[in-house]
Coordinates of C-alpha atoms in Angstrom, one line a residue:
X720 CA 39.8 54.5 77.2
X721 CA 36.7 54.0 79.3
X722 CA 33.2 53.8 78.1
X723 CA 32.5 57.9 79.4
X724 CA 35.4 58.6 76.8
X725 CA 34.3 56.1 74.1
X726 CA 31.2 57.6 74.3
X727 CA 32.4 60.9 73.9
X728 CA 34.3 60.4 70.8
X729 CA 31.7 58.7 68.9
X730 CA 29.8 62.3 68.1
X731 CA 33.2 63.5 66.4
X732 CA 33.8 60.6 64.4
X733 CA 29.6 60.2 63.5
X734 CA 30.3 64.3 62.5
X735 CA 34.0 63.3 60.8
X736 CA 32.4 60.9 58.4
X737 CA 29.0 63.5 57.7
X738 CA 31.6 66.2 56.3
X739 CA 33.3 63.5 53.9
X740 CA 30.7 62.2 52.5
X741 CA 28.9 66.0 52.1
X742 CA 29.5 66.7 48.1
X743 CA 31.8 69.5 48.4
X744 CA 34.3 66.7 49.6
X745 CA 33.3 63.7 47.4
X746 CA 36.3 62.1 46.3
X747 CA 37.4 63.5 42.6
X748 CA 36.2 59.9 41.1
X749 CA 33.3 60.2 41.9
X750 CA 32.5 64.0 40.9
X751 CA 34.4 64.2 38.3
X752 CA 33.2 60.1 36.9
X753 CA 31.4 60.5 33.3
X754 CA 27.6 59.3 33.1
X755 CA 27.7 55.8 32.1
X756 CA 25.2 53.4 31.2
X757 CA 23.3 52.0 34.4
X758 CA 24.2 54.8 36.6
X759 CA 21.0 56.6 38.3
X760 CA 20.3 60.8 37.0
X761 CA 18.0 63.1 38.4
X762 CA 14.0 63.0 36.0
X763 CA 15.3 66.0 33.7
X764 CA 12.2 67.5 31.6
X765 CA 13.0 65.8 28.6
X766 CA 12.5 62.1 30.6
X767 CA 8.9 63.6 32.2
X768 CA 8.0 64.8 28.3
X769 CA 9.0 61.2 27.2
X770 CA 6.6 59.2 30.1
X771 CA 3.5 61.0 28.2
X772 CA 4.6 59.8 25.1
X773 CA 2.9 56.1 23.4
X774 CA 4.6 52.5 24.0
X775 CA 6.3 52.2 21.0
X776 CA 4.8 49.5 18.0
X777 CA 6.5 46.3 18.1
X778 CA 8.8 46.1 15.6
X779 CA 7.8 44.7 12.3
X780 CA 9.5 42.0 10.3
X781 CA 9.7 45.0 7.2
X782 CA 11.4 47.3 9.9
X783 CA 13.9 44.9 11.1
X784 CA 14.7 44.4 7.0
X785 CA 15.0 47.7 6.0
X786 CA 17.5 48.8 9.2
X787 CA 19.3 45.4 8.7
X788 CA 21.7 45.4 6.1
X789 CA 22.7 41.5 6.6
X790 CA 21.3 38.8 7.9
X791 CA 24.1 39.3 10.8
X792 CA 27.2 40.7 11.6
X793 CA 29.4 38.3 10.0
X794 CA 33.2 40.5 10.8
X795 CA 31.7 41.0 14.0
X796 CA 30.9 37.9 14.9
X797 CA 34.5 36.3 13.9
X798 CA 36.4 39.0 15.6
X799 CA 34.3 37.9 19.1
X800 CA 34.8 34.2 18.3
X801 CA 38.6 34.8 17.6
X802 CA 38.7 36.3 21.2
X803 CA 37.1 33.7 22.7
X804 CA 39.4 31.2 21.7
X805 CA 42.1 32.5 22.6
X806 CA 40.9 33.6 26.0
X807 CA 39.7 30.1 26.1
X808 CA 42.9 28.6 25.3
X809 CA 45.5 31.0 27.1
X810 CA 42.8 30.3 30.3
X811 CA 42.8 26.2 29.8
X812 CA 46.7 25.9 29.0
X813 CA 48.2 27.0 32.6
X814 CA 45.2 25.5 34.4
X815 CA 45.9 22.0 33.0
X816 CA 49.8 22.7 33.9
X817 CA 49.2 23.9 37.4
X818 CA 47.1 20.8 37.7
X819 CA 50.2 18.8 36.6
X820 CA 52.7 20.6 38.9
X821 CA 50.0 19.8 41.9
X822 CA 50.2 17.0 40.6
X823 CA 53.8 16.2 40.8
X824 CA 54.2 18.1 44.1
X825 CA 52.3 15.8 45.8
X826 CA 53.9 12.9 44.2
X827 CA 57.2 14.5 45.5
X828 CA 56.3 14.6 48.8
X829 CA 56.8 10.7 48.8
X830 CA 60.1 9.6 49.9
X831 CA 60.5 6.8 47.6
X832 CA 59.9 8.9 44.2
X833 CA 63.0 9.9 43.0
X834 CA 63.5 13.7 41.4
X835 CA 63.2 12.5 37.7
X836 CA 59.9 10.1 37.7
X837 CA 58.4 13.6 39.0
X838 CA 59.7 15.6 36.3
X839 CA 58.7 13.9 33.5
X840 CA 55.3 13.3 35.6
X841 CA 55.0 17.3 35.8
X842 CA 54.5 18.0 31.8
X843 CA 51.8 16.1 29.9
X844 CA 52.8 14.4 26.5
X845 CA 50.3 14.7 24.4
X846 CA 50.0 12.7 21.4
X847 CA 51.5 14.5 18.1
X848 CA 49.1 15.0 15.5
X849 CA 49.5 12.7 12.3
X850 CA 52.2 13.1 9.7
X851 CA 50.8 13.0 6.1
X852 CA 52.6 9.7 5.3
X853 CA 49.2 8.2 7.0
X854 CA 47.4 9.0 4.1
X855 CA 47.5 5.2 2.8
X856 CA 46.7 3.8 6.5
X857 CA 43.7 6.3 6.5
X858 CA 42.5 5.4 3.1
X859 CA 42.4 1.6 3.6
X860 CA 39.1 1.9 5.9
X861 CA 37.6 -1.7 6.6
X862 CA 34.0 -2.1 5.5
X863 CA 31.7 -4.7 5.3
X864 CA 32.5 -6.7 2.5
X865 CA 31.2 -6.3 -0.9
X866 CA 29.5 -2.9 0.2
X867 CA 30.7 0.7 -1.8
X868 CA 31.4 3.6 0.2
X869 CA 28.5 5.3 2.1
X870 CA 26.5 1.7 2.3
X871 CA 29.4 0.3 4.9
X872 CA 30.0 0.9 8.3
X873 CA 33.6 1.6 9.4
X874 CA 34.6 -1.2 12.1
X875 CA 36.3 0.0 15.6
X876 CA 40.1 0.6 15.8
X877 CA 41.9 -2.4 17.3
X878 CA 44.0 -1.5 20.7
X879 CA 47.0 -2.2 19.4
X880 CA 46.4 0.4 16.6
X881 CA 46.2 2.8 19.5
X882 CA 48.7 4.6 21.4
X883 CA 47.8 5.8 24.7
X884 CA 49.1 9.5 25.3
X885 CA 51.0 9.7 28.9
X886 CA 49.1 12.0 31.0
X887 CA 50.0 13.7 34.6
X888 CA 49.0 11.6 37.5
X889 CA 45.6 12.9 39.4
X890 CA 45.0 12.2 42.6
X891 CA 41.7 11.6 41.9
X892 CA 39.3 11.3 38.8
X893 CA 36.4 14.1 38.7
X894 CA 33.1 13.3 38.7
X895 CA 30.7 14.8 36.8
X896 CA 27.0 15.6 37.7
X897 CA 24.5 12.9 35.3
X898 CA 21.2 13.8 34.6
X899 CA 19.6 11.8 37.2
X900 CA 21.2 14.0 39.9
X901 CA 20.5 17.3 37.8
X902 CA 16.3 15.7 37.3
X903 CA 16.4 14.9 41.1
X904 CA 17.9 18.1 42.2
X905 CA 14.7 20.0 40.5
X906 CA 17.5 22.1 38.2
X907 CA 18.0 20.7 35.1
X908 CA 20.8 23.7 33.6
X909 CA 24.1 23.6 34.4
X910 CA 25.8 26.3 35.8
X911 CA 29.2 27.3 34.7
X912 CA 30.4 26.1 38.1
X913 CA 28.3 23.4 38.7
X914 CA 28.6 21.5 35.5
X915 CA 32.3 22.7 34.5
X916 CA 34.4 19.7 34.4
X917 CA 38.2 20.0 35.5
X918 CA 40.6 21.8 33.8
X919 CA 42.5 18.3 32.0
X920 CA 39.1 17.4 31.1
X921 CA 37.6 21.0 30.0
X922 CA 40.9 20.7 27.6
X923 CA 40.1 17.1 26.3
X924 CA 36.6 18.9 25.5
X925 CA 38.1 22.1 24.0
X926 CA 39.9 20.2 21.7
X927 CA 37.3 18.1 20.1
X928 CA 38.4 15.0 21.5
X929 CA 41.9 15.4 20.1
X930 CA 43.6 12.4 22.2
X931 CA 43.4 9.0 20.9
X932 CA 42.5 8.1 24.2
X933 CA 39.2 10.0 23.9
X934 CA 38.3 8.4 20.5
X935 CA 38.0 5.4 21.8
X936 CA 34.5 3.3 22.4
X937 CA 32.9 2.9 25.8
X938 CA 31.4 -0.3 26.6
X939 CA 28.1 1.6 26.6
X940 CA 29.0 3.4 23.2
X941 CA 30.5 0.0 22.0
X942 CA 27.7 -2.3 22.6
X943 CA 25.1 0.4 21.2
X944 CA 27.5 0.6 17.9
X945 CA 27.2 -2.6 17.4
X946 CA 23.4 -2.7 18.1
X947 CA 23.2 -0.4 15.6
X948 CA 25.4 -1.8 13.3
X949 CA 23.5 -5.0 12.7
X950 CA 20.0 -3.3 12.8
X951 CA 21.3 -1.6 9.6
X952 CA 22.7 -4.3 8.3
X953 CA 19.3 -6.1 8.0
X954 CA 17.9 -7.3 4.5
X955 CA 15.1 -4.0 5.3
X956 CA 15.4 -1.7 7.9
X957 CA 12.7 0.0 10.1
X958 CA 13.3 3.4 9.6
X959 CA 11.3 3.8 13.3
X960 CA 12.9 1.5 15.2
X961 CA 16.2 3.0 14.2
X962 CA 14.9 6.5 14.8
X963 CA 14.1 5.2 18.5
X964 CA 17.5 3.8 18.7
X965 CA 19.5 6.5 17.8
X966 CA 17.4 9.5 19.2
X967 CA 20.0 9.9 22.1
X968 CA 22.8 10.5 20.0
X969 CA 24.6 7.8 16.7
X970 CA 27.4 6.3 16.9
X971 CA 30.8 8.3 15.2
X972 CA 31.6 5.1 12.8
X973 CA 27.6 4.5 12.2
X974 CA 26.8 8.3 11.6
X975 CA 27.2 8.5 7.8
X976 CA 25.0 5.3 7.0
X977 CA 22.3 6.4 9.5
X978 CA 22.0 9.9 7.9
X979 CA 21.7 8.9 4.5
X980 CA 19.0 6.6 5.6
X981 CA 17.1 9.0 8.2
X982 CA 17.3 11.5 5.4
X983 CA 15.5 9.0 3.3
X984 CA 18.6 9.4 0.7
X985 CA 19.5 5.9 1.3
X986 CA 16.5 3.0 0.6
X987 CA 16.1 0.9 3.8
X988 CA 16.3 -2.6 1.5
X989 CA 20.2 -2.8 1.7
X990 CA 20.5 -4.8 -1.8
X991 CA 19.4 -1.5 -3.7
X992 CA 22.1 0.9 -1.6
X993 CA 24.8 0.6 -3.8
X994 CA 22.9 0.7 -7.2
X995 CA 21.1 3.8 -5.7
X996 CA 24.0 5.7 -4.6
X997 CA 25.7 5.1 -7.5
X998 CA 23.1 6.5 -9.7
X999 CA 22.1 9.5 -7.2
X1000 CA 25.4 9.9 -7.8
X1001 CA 25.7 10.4 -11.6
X1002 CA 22.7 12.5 -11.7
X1003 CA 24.3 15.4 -9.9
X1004 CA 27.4 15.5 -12.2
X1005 CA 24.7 15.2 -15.0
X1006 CA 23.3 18.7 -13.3
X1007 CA 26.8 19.8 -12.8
X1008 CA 27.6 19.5 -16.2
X1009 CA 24.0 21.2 -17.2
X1010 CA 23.8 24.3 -14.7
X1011 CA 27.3 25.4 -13.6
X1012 CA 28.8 27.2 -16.8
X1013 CA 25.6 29.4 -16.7
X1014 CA 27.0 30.9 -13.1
X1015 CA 28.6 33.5 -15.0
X1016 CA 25.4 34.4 -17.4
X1017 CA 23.0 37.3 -16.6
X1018 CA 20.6 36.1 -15.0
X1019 CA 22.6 33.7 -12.3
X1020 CA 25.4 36.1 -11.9
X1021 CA 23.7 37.6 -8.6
X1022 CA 23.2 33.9 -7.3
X1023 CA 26.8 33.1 -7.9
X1024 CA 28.3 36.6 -6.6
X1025 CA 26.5 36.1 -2.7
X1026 CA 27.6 32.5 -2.6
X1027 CA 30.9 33.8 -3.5
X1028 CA 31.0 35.8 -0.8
X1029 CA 29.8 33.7 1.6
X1030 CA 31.7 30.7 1.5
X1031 CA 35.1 31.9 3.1
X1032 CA 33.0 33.0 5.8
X1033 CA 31.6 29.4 6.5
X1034 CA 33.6 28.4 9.7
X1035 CA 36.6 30.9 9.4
X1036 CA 38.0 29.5 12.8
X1037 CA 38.3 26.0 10.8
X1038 CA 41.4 25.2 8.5
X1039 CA 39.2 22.5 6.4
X1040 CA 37.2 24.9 5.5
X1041 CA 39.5 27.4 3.7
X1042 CA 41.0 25.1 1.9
X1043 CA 40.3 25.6 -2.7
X1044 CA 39.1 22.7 -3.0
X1045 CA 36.6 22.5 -0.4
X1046 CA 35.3 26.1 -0.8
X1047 CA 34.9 24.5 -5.0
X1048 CA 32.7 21.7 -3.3
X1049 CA 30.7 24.6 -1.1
X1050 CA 29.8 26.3 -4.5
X1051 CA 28.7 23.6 -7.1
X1052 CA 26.5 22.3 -4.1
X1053 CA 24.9 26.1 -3.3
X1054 CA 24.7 26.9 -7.0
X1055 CA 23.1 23.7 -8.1
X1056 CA 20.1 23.6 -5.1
X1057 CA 20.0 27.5 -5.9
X1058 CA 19.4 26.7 -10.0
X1059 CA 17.0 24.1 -8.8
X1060 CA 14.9 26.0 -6.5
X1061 CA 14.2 29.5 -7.5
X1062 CA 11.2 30.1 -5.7
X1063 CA 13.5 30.7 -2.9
X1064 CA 17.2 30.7 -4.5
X1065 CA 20.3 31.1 -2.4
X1066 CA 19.7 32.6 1.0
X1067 CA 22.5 34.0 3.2
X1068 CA 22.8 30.7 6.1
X1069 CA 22.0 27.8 3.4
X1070 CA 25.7 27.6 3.3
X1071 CA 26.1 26.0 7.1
X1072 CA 23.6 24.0 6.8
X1073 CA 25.9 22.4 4.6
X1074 CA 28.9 21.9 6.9
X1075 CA 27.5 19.2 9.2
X1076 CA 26.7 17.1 6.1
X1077 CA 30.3 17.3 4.4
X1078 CA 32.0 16.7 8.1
X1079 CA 30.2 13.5 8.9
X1080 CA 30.5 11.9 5.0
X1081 CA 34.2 12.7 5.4
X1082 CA 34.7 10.9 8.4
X1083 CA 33.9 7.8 6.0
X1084 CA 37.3 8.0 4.6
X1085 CA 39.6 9.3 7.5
X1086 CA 40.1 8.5 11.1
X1087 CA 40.9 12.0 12.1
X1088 CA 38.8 14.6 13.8
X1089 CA 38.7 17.3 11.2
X1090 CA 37.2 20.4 12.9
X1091 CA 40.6 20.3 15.5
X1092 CA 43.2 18.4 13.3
X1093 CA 45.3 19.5 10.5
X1094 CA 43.6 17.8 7.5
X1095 CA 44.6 18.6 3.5
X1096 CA 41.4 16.7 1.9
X1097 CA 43.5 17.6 -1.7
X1098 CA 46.7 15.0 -0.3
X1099 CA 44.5 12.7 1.8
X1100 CA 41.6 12.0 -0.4
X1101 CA 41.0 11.1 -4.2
X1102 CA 39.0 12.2 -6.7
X1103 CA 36.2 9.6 -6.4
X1104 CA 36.0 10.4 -2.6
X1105 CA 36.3 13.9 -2.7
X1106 CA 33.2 13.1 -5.5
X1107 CA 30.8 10.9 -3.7
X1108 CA 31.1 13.2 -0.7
X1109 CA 30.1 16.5 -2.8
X1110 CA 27.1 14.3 -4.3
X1111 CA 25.9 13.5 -0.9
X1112 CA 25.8 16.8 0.9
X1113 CA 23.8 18.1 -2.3
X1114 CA 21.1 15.3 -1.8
X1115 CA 21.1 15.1 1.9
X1116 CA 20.9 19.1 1.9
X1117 CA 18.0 19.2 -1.0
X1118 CA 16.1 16.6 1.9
X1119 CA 16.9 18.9 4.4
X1120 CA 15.6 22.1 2.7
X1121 CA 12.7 20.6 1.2
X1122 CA 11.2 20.6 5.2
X1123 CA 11.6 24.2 6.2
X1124 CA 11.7 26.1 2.6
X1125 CA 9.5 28.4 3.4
X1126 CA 11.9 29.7 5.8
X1127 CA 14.0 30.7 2.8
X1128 CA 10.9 32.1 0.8
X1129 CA 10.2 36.4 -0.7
X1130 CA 9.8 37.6 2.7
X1131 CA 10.7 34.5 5.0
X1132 CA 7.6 33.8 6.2
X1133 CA 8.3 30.5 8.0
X1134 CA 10.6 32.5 10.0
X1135 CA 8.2 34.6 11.0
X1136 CA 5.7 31.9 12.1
X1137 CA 8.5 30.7 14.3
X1138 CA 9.3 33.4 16.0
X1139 CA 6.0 34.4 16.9
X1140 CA 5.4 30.9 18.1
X1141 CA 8.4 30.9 20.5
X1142 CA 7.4 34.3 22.1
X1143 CA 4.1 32.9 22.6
X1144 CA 5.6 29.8 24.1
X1145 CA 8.2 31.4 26.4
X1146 CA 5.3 33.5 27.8
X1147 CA 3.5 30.5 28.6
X1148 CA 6.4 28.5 30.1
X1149 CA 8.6 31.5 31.8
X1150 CA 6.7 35.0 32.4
X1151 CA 9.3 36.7 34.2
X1152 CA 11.7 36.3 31.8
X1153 CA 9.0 37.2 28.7
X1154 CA 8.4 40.1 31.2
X1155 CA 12.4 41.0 31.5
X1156 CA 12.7 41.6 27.3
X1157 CA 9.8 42.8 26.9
X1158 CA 10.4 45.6 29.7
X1159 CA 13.9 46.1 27.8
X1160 CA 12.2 46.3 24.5
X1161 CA 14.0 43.2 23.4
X1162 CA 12.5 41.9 20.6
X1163 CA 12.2 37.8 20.0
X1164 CA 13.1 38.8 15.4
X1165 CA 16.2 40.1 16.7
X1166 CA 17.8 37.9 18.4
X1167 CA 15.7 34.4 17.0
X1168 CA 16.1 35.5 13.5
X1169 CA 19.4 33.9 12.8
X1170 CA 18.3 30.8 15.8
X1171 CA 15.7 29.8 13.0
X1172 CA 17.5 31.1 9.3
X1173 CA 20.8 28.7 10.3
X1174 CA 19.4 26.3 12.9
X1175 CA 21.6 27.5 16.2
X1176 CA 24.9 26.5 14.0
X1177 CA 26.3 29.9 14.9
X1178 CA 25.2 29.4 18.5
X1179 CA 26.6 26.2 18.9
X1180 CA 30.1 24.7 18.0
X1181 CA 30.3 22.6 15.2
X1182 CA 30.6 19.0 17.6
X1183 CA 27.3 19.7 19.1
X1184 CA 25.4 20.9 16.1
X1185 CA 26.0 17.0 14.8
X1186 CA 25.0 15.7 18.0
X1187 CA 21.8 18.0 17.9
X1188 CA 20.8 16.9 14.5
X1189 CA 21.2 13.1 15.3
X1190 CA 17.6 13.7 17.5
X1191 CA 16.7 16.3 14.5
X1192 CA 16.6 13.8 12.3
X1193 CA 15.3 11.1 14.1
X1194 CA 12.7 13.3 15.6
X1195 CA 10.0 14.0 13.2
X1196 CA 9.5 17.6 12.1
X1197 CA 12.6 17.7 13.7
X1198 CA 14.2 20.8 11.5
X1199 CA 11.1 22.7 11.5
X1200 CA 8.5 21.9 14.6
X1201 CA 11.2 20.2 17.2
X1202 CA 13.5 22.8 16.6
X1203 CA 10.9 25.0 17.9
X1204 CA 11.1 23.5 21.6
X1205 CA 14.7 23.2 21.4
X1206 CA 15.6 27.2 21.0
X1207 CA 12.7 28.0 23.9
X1208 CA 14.9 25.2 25.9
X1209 CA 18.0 26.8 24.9
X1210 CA 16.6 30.7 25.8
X1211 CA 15.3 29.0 29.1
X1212 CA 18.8 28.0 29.6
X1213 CA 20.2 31.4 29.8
X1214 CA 17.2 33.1 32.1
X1215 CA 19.8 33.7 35.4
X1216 CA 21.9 35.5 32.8
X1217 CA 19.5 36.9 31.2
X1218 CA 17.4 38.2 34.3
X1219 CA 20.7 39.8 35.5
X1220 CA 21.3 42.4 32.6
X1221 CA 19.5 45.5 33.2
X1222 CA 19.7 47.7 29.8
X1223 CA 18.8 46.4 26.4
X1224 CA 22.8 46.6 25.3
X1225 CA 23.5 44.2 28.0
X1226 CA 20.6 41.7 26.8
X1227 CA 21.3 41.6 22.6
X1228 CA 25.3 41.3 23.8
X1229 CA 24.6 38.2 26.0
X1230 CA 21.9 36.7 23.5
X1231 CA 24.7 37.3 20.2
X1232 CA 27.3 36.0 22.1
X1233 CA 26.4 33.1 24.7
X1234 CA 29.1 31.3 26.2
X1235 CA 29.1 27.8 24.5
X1236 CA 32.2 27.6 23.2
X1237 CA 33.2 24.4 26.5
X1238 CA 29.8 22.9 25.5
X1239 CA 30.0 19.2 24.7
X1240 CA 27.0 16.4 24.4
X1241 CA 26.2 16.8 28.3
X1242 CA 24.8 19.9 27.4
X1243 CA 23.2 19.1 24.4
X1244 CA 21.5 16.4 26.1
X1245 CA 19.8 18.6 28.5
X1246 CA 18.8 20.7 26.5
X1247 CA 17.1 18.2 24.4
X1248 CA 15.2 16.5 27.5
X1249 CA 14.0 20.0 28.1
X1250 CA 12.5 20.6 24.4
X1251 CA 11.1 17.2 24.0
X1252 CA 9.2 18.2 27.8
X1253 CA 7.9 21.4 25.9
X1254 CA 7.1 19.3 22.8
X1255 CA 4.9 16.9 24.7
X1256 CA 3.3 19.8 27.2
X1257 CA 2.5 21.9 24.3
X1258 CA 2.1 19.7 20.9
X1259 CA -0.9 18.3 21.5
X1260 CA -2.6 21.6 23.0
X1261 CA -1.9 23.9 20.1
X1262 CA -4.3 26.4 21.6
X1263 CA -2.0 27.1 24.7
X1264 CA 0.3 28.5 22.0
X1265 CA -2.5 30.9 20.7
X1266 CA -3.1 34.3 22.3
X1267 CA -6.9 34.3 23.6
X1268 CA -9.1 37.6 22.3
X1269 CA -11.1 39.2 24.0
X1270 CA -14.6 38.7 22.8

């Protein structure tokens, strides 16, 4: 055709494409599509009467009470986290095979590797997980000698105690951004792209480090156990130089010695440990003995009907946790700090704050990761175990609470404080995204409430919630002010997300539900650099924290 022709054509097709776009012709999708959230309507009169009306008041702590008949959505909440997982899993499985079958393609491309060497190189063996005949391995822990349970420290695994699982052959190991890159790059989040490891490893991670191969020491990790080790060891230990050395994270085989110490339940002279315990010890079963019967009376039967209740729905994802005679452990500890504190009582989220506690005092007596592994704590631990550990949480929990009690308080009011406090600060430290809820009508109480009542432990998988209170407690104020910094860092985290959603259903969705489930101490990490930032920018300039009035 020549250009005269071309020419003349384009008129028709300009007038062709006019007629089916007119509305008479729209396609039927499009006419006959429902009105859905985000899509743009003509002003009607009642959206011109609304623009005249008054902002509406901010929404009052009373207000958020009186239309909230929990604390949160507990059924809701499971039922998302059940999905997860398994979209997790069913996404993590075939990538890890696929990897394996590139794997083993690529290997077969070699002349000299015969057909079966790249079969059994194309399915992983993972290691099985322990048979219950381990339970007298498991329970003859070495310790330091002439020290009690709880004052020792359990001593690294020896290689040949170790069986390393047979894994498919990777080309090349993946790299992983470290923080210096992320601090020189200017950005210090990580992206789900950007800080994603490979599928193999994303598994290792998902699974809680179930491979013996991941459970064991670095050199790094090694040489700071044993650091560590020793420092506690000492005829009296500085409490601040081993809240310096451990602020980055404890050691696994360290963490139940350092807690009990940093929670000031343990003395630092280590010739009164033992004694101590032992008589910490025999004053809880002394209040055992004294408060429990009366859960049934009248005036406790309240108490003892809500922690009732709320114990099967601490960690439901987590077999430990369902087990009798844990969930028996879960309510002497909630009754008795409950019988012993009634200016606040038992609050709904006092029963996580339990969890980390009884996870890292069990690790004292078993090798196995708890949280991913089958473990029956009735078959695998005895009486006096199962004992010291209950006695523990309830002291290392009564430390804890005795911090941030107002939070738990007629009315809450430490909550309160704290929320306030973290608008404030996220004004100062990221308008646009203050300015992005507060267009949305997104309050801070709705979605900070349950950061601050249970300490990000429904926000956060159970792995990084220990890893977070290592610096919690070695950071002072660390459950109350620190924390602070650390949920602004963690909102901070999620601004790009955040700054995306346009409604205020798309906002409380991403804020209840935030993708953290592949989190692992990388991430934790960041996000603790980024509070302690905050903490030193803003702790010693309170005022920057205070809304100026106009005088």
């Amino acid at each position: 055709m020549n250009d005269s022709g071309a020419r003349s054509a384009m008129p028709q097709v300009s007038e062709g494409l006019g007629r089916a776009m007119s509305p008479q012709r729209r396609p039927f999708w499009k006419r006959n599509a429902p009105k859905v959230p985000g899509r743009s309507v003509q002003a009607s009169p009642v959206r011109e009467n609304l623009k005249d009306q008054k902002p509406r008041k901010t929404l009052s702590f009373q207000d958020f009470e009186d239309n909230t008949s929990d604390a949160w959505d507990d059924a809701e909440d499971e039922i998302i986290a059940l999905s997860e997982a398994k979209l997790s899993f069913e996404n993590l499985l075939p990538a890890s095979v696929n990897h394996g079958k590139t794997a083993s393609n690529h290997q077969a491309s070699l002349p000299q590797r015969s057909k079966e060497t790249t079969a059994e190189n194309t399915v992983p063996d993972f290691p099985s997980q322990s048979s219950p005949g381990k339970s007298d391995e498991m329970s003859n822990i070495s310790r330091q000698k002439g020290v009690g349970p709880g004052v020792g420290i359990r001593q690294q695994s020896t290689p040949e105690d170790v069986t390393p699982p047979v894994l498919p052959p990777v080309p090349t190991p993946p790299t992983f951004p470290t923080s210096e890159d992320t601090a020189e790059s200017g950005d210090w989040t990580l992206t789900p792209s950007e800080g994603r490891p490979n599928p193999p490893s994303r598994l290792s991670r998902q699974l809680g480090r179930a491979c013996s191969d991941d459970k064991s020491l670095t050199e790094r990790e090694g040489a700071k156990l044993k650091k560590v080790n020793e420092f506690i060891a000492g005829p009296n230990t500085d409490l601040d130089g081993l809240k310096k050395m451990v602020w980055s994270g404890v050691p696994r085989e360290a963490r139940p010695t350092v807690w009990k110490l940093l929670s000031n339940y343990l003395p630092a002279n280590v010739e009164r440990r033992s004694m101590m315990l032992e008589r910490k010890r025999e004053e809880y079963f002394r209040f055992v003995d004294q408060y429990y019967p009366s859960r049934t009376q009248e005036l406790h039967v309240e108490t003892w009907r809500q922690i009732h209740i709320d114990i099967p729905r601490t960690n439901p994802l987590i077999p430990l946790f369902q087990q009798k005679v844990i969930q028996e452990i879960y309510e002497r500890v909630l009754f008795i700090w409950a019988i012993r504190h009634p200016a606040s009582g038992y609050v709904q989220g006092i029963n996580d704050l339990v969890t980390p506690f009884f996870v890292v005092f069990l690790s004292e007596y078993t090798d196995l990761d708890v949280i991913t592994e089958d473990f029956d704590a009735s078959q695998n631990l005895d009486e006096k175990a199962l004992c010291s550990i209950e006695a523990d949480c309830f002291w290392c929990l009564s430390k804890l609470l005795d911090g941030i009690q107002d939070n738990y308080t007629f009315a809450q009011p430490g909550i309160q404080l704290k929320v306030n406090a973290l608008r404030e600060l996220v004004k100062r430290i990221d308008a646009p995204l203050h300015a992005h809820l507060e267009a949305h009508m997104v309050e801070y109480l709705q979605f900070a409430f349950r950061w601050m009542n249970n300490l990000l432990m429904r926000e956060l998988p159970l792995r990084c919630t220990i890893r977070l209170w290592d610096t919690y407690l070695a950071e002072p104020q660390g459950f109350s002010t620190f924390h602070l910094y650390v949920c602004a860092a963690f909102l901070i985290r999620w601004r790009k997300d955040l700054l995306r959603k346009g409604d205020f259903q798309g906002l409380m969705l991403h804020l209840q539900n935030l993708p953290t489930i592949h989190w692992g101490d990388d991430e934790v990490n960041l996000i603790l650099a980024e509070a302690y930032r905050l903490k030193y920018m803003f702790a010693d300039a309170p005022n920057h924290l205070n809304q100026k009035k106009n005088t």
